[in-house]
């Protein structure tokens, strides 16, 4: 939550009742997009807030500085009101990139700076998973760390300054390749054509898979680090599920606000899953407890989450809990690949280069082997977390995005 102006943008107000789950999606989107806003929480039955009559209106409301008022909007409607949702400006590009996480943004910067006509199609907020990170401390050049949202916003501006086009809140559903033409179809039916494509669609947060879990999403259960919710946790005892770096970062961020943070870890320790620097910091926090051999096996509540059930080495116990942050990794965003000849591994990650087996290349039409980041379809490349066997880090996603552009140049040169 912030009420400052950043990048010349005027602040927005998100007016919501305290437990409003729909407001979470808005706060989360605005936080990840580095849009400054003031979060106004109103008591149930309030008739007026911030000069707006609430009677008869469906919360949450988003009030813009110029007086525009959106009632119960989706993040896409807010993005549209911010002027961000635009159709593609041309029908043909050299390169279309799916996904504006670190890999896609890096590829956009390098490709556009090297003179390629580039469009980046992003279904959600710019920044990908990195946008969920409160503080990335191991990315080169930021000794004090950098928030994922800030890193993404800087990369976004850099890509735009070189002439890349960002098409946000658009969902890329299909890519076909014929006669050196990649046809990328968006969910709204519009089409973008390009000479090459890069899939940088990353991974999606995994849910716990519990009965009724979805009932309290945004109303007590949050995926990713829940960065936008940390400041609402003052004085509370909150729970983080997960044993990897994302869980450690979430716990550190929450510990600065909450009275107590309990980290629930399925395994025997964190040492094999979490970086040593994070582990040491967590250990030094007096308001953080780590419970190993512990799984969440049930959730319960009313209009919001009220209780979780833990299984600790076979013994179950129910405890009151209003805030549960789930950071248990993700599954690849590769549903777009199903109707294509792009081959995936058994876990759904995109196979490229040397990882493609002979059976994956039965329809490969060229005499040369696929380039290192090229899929089983010539001209379609993959980079970052979505790629099989990639290192799941910001730096490696950025590196692969840059490397992909070099290989795409080679591909474009040979295809004339
Ligand atoms: C909370 C958290 C903390 C982390 N901390 C660190 C850290 O400290 N250091 C570190 O190195 N790494 C960290 N990571 C991991 C790092 O963020 C990822 O490795 C990195 O973001 C991967 O980048 P990517 O571009 O490959 O994919 P992603 O970041 O996953 O981006 C993929 C993008 O593609 C979009 N997309 C998906 N499908 C489609 C589609 N069909 N059409 C259009 N767009 C689509 C998604 O909306 C998303 O924006 C953290 C991750 C999380 C979640």
mmCIF file of C-alpha atoms and ligand atoms in Angstrom, residues 32 97-106 120-139 146 148 167 169-175 185-187 199-205 223-227 245-250 275 277-278 326-327 329 331-337 383-387 390-398 400, ligand 1:
data_model
loop_
_atom_site.group_PDB
_atom_site.id
_atom_site.type_symbol
_atom_site.label_atom_id
_atom_site.label_comp_id
_atom_site.label_asym_id
_atom_site.label_seq_id
_atom_site.Cartn_x
_atom_site.Cartn_y
_atom_site.Cartn_z
ATOM 1 C CA UNK A 32 2.894 -6.206 -8.953
ATOM 2 C CA UNK A 97 7.188 -13.202 -27.198
ATOM 3 C CA UNK A 98 4.625 -14.860 -24.965
ATOM 4 C CA UNK A 99 5.090 -13.893 -21.311
ATOM 5 C CA UNK A 100 6.487 -10.696 -19.786
ATOM 6 C CA UNK A 101 8.406 -12.242 -16.894
ATOM 7 C CA UNK A 102 12.182 -11.816 -16.623
ATOM 8 C CA UNK A 103 12.871 -14.117 -19.616
ATOM 9 C CA UNK A 104 10.351 -12.429 -21.916
ATOM 10 C CA UNK A 105 11.332 -8.901 -20.877
ATOM 11 C CA UNK A 106 15.026 -9.656 -21.306
ATOM 12 C CA UNK A 120 5.317 -9.153 -26.064
ATOM 13 C CA UNK A 121 1.955 -10.741 -25.239
ATOM 14 C CA UNK A 122 1.255 -10.953 -21.492
ATOM 15 C CA UNK A 123 -1.948 -12.332 -20.036
ATOM 16 C CA UNK A 124 -1.573 -10.669 -16.635
ATOM 17 C CA UNK A 125 0.795 -8.164 -15.030
ATOM 18 C CA UNK A 126 4.280 -7.470 -16.335
ATOM 19 C CA UNK A 127 6.942 -9.169 -14.191
ATOM 20 C CA UNK A 128 5.719 -12.746 -13.981
ATOM 21 C CA UNK A 129 6.638 -14.580 -10.799
ATOM 22 C CA UNK A 130 9.336 -12.045 -10.070
ATOM 23 C CA UNK A 131 6.540 -9.527 -9.499
ATOM 24 C CA UNK A 132 5.514 -11.565 -6.450
ATOM 25 C CA UNK A 133 8.935 -11.283 -4.860
ATOM 26 C CA UNK A 134 9.234 -8.702 -2.097
ATOM 27 C CA UNK A 135 13.021 -8.616 -2.249
ATOM 28 C CA UNK A 136 15.317 -10.356 -4.719
ATOM 29 C CA UNK A 137 18.712 -10.338 -3.055
ATOM 30 C CA UNK A 138 20.721 -12.604 -5.339
ATOM 31 C CA UNK A 139 20.328 -10.751 -8.652
ATOM 32 C CA UNK A 146 15.441 -5.144 -5.395
ATOM 33 C CA UNK A 148 10.536 -7.993 -8.151
ATOM 34 C CA UNK A 167 0.301 -6.207 -25.311
ATOM 35 C CA UNK A 169 -3.963 -8.567 -20.397
ATOM 36 C CA UNK A 170 -3.984 -10.700 -23.536
ATOM 37 C CA UNK A 171 -3.847 -14.429 -23.418
ATOM 38 C CA UNK A 172 -1.847 -16.249 -26.081
ATOM 39 C CA UNK A 173 -3.629 -19.517 -26.751
ATOM 40 C CA UNK A 174 -2.069 -20.985 -29.838
ATOM 41 C CA UNK A 175 0.943 -20.751 -32.070
ATOM 42 C CA UNK A 185 -3.726 -16.436 -31.768
ATOM 43 C CA UNK A 186 -4.896 -14.493 -28.727
ATOM 44 C CA UNK A 187 -7.833 -15.502 -26.561
ATOM 45 C CA UNK A 199 7.607 -18.902 -25.267
ATOM 46 C CA UNK A 200 8.562 -17.421 -21.926
ATOM 47 C CA UNK A 201 5.336 -18.361 -20.175
ATOM 48 C CA UNK A 202 6.928 -19.496 -16.905
ATOM 49 C CA UNK A 203 5.127 -21.402 -14.188
ATOM 50 C CA UNK A 204 1.902 -20.926 -12.276
ATOM 51 C CA UNK A 205 1.454 -21.158 -8.509
ATOM 52 C CA UNK A 223 -0.569 -17.693 -3.338
ATOM 53 C CA UNK A 224 2.913 -16.435 -3.936
ATOM 54 C CA UNK A 225 4.349 -14.144 -1.383
ATOM 55 C CA UNK A 226 1.147 -12.117 -0.953
ATOM 56 C CA UNK A 227 3.296 -8.999 -1.082
ATOM 57 C CA UNK A 245 13.321 -19.454 -1.333
ATOM 58 C CA UNK A 246 9.924 -17.987 -2.232
ATOM 59 C CA UNK A 247 8.547 -19.185 1.130
ATOM 60 C CA UNK A 248 11.604 -17.811 2.931
ATOM 61 C CA UNK A 249 11.193 -14.403 1.292
ATOM 62 C CA UNK A 250 7.499 -14.353 2.103
ATOM 63 C CA UNK A 275 19.465 -20.559 0.178
ATOM 64 C CA UNK A 277 21.503 -16.521 3.427
ATOM 65 C CA UNK A 278 17.699 -16.680 3.770
ATOM 66 C CA UNK A 326 1.050 -20.738 0.048
ATOM 67 C CA UNK A 327 4.472 -20.812 -1.640
ATOM 68 C CA UNK A 329 6.212 -23.918 -6.362
ATOM 69 C CA UNK A 331 3.360 -26.023 -12.711
ATOM 70 C CA UNK A 332 4.422 -24.904 -16.195
ATOM 71 C CA UNK A 333 2.129 -22.679 -18.259
ATOM 72 C CA UNK A 334 2.107 -24.856 -21.355
ATOM 73 C CA UNK A 335 -1.573 -25.445 -22.086
ATOM 74 C CA UNK A 336 -0.976 -23.442 -25.303
ATOM 75 C CA UNK A 337 1.302 -26.241 -26.553
ATOM 76 C CA UNK A 383 13.344 -19.580 -22.361
ATOM 77 C CA UNK A 384 13.167 -19.338 -18.581
ATOM 78 C CA UNK A 385 11.193 -21.393 -16.093
ATOM 79 C CA UNK A 386 8.873 -22.896 -18.715
ATOM 80 C CA UNK A 387 11.795 -24.709 -20.344
ATOM 81 C CA UNK A 390 16.151 -24.715 -16.806
ATOM 82 C CA UNK A 391 17.487 -23.197 -13.605
ATOM 83 C CA UNK A 392 14.533 -21.548 -11.878
ATOM 84 C CA UNK A 393 16.116 -18.170 -11.118
ATOM 85 C CA UNK A 394 15.687 -14.578 -12.280
ATOM 86 C CA UNK A 395 19.277 -14.370 -13.536
ATOM 87 C CA UNK A 396 19.028 -17.545 -15.597
ATOM 88 C CA UNK A 397 15.664 -16.499 -17.058
ATOM 89 C CA UNK A 398 17.193 -13.140 -18.037
ATOM 90 C CA UNK A 400 18.132 -17.363 -21.487
HETATM 91 C C1 LIG B 1 7.777 -15.172 -4.447
HETATM 92 C C2 LIG B 1 8.927 -15.509 -5.359
HETATM 93 C C3 LIG B 1 10.205 -15.145 -4.992
HETATM 94 C C4 LIG B 1 11.276 -15.444 -5.829
HETATM 95 N N1 LIG B 1 12.530 -15.030 -5.464
HETATM 96 C C5 LIG B 1 13.574 -15.230 -6.274
HETATM 97 C C6 LIG B 1 14.863 -14.732 -5.916
HETATM 98 O O1 LIG B 1 15.064 -14.128 -4.869
HETATM 99 N N2 LIG B 1 15.888 -14.949 -6.781
HETATM 100 C C7 LIG B 1 15.723 -15.621 -7.965
HETATM 101 O O2 LIG B 1 16.681 -15.739 -8.729
HETATM 102 N N3 LIG B 1 14.510 -16.115 -8.323
HETATM 103 C C8 LIG B 1 13.427 -15.938 -7.498
HETATM 104 N N4 LIG B 1 12.199 -16.436 -7.847
HETATM 105 C C9 LIG B 1 12.063 -17.208 -9.106
HETATM 106 C C10 LIG B 1 11.965 -16.258 -10.318
HETATM 107 O O3 LIG B 1 10.990 -15.253 -10.078
HETATM 108 C C11 LIG B 1 11.630 -17.050 -11.575
HETATM 109 O O4 LIG B 1 12.647 -18.008 -11.796
HETATM 110 C C12 LIG B 1 11.530 -16.128 -12.785
HETATM 111 O O5 LIG B 1 10.511 -15.164 -12.605
HETATM 112 C C13 LIG B 1 11.234 -16.920 -14.061
HETATM 113 O O6 LIG B 1 11.054 -16.019 -15.099
HETATM 114 P P1 LIG B 1 10.268 -16.416 -16.438
HETATM 115 O O7 LIG B 1 10.234 -15.184 -17.272
HETATM 116 O O8 LIG B 1 10.848 -17.637 -17.017
HETATM 117 O O9 LIG B 1 8.785 -16.831 -15.987
HETATM 118 P P2 LIG B 1 7.681 -16.100 -15.110
HETATM 119 O O10 LIG B 1 8.303 -15.148 -14.178
HETATM 120 O O11 LIG B 1 6.850 -17.195 -14.569
HETATM 121 O O12 LIG B 1 6.826 -15.254 -16.163
HETATM 122 C C14 LIG B 1 5.982 -15.876 -17.096
HETATM 123 C C15 LIG B 1 4.947 -14.881 -17.601
HETATM 124 O O13 LIG B 1 4.201 -15.473 -18.678
HETATM 125 C C16 LIG B 1 2.832 -15.110 -18.559
HETATM 126 N N5 LIG B 1 2.035 -16.109 -19.301
HETATM 127 C C17 LIG B 1 1.826 -17.409 -18.980
HETATM 128 N N6 LIG B 1 1.090 -18.017 -19.931
HETATM 129 C C18 LIG B 1 0.810 -17.074 -20.875
HETATM 130 C C19 LIG B 1 0.097 -17.105 -22.109
HETATM 131 N N7 LIG B 1 -0.453 -18.212 -22.600
HETATM 132 N N8 LIG B 1 0.004 -15.948 -22.816
HETATM 133 C C20 LIG B 1 0.595 -14.804 -22.361
HETATM 134 N N9 LIG B 1 1.299 -14.732 -21.201
HETATM 135 C C21 LIG B 1 1.401 -15.854 -20.475
HETATM 136 C C22 LIG B 1 2.596 -15.112 -17.068
HETATM 137 O O14 LIG B 1 1.455 -14.338 -16.726
HETATM 138 C C23 LIG B 1 3.905 -14.499 -16.545
HETATM 139 O O15 LIG B 1 3.825 -13.098 -16.467
HETATM 140 C C24 LIG B 1 11.087 -16.153 -7.037
HETATM 141 C C25 LIG B 1 9.803 -16.544 -7.411
HETATM 142 C C26 LIG B 1 8.734 -16.227 -6.581
HETATM 143 C C27 LIG B 1 7.355 -16.632 -6.996
#
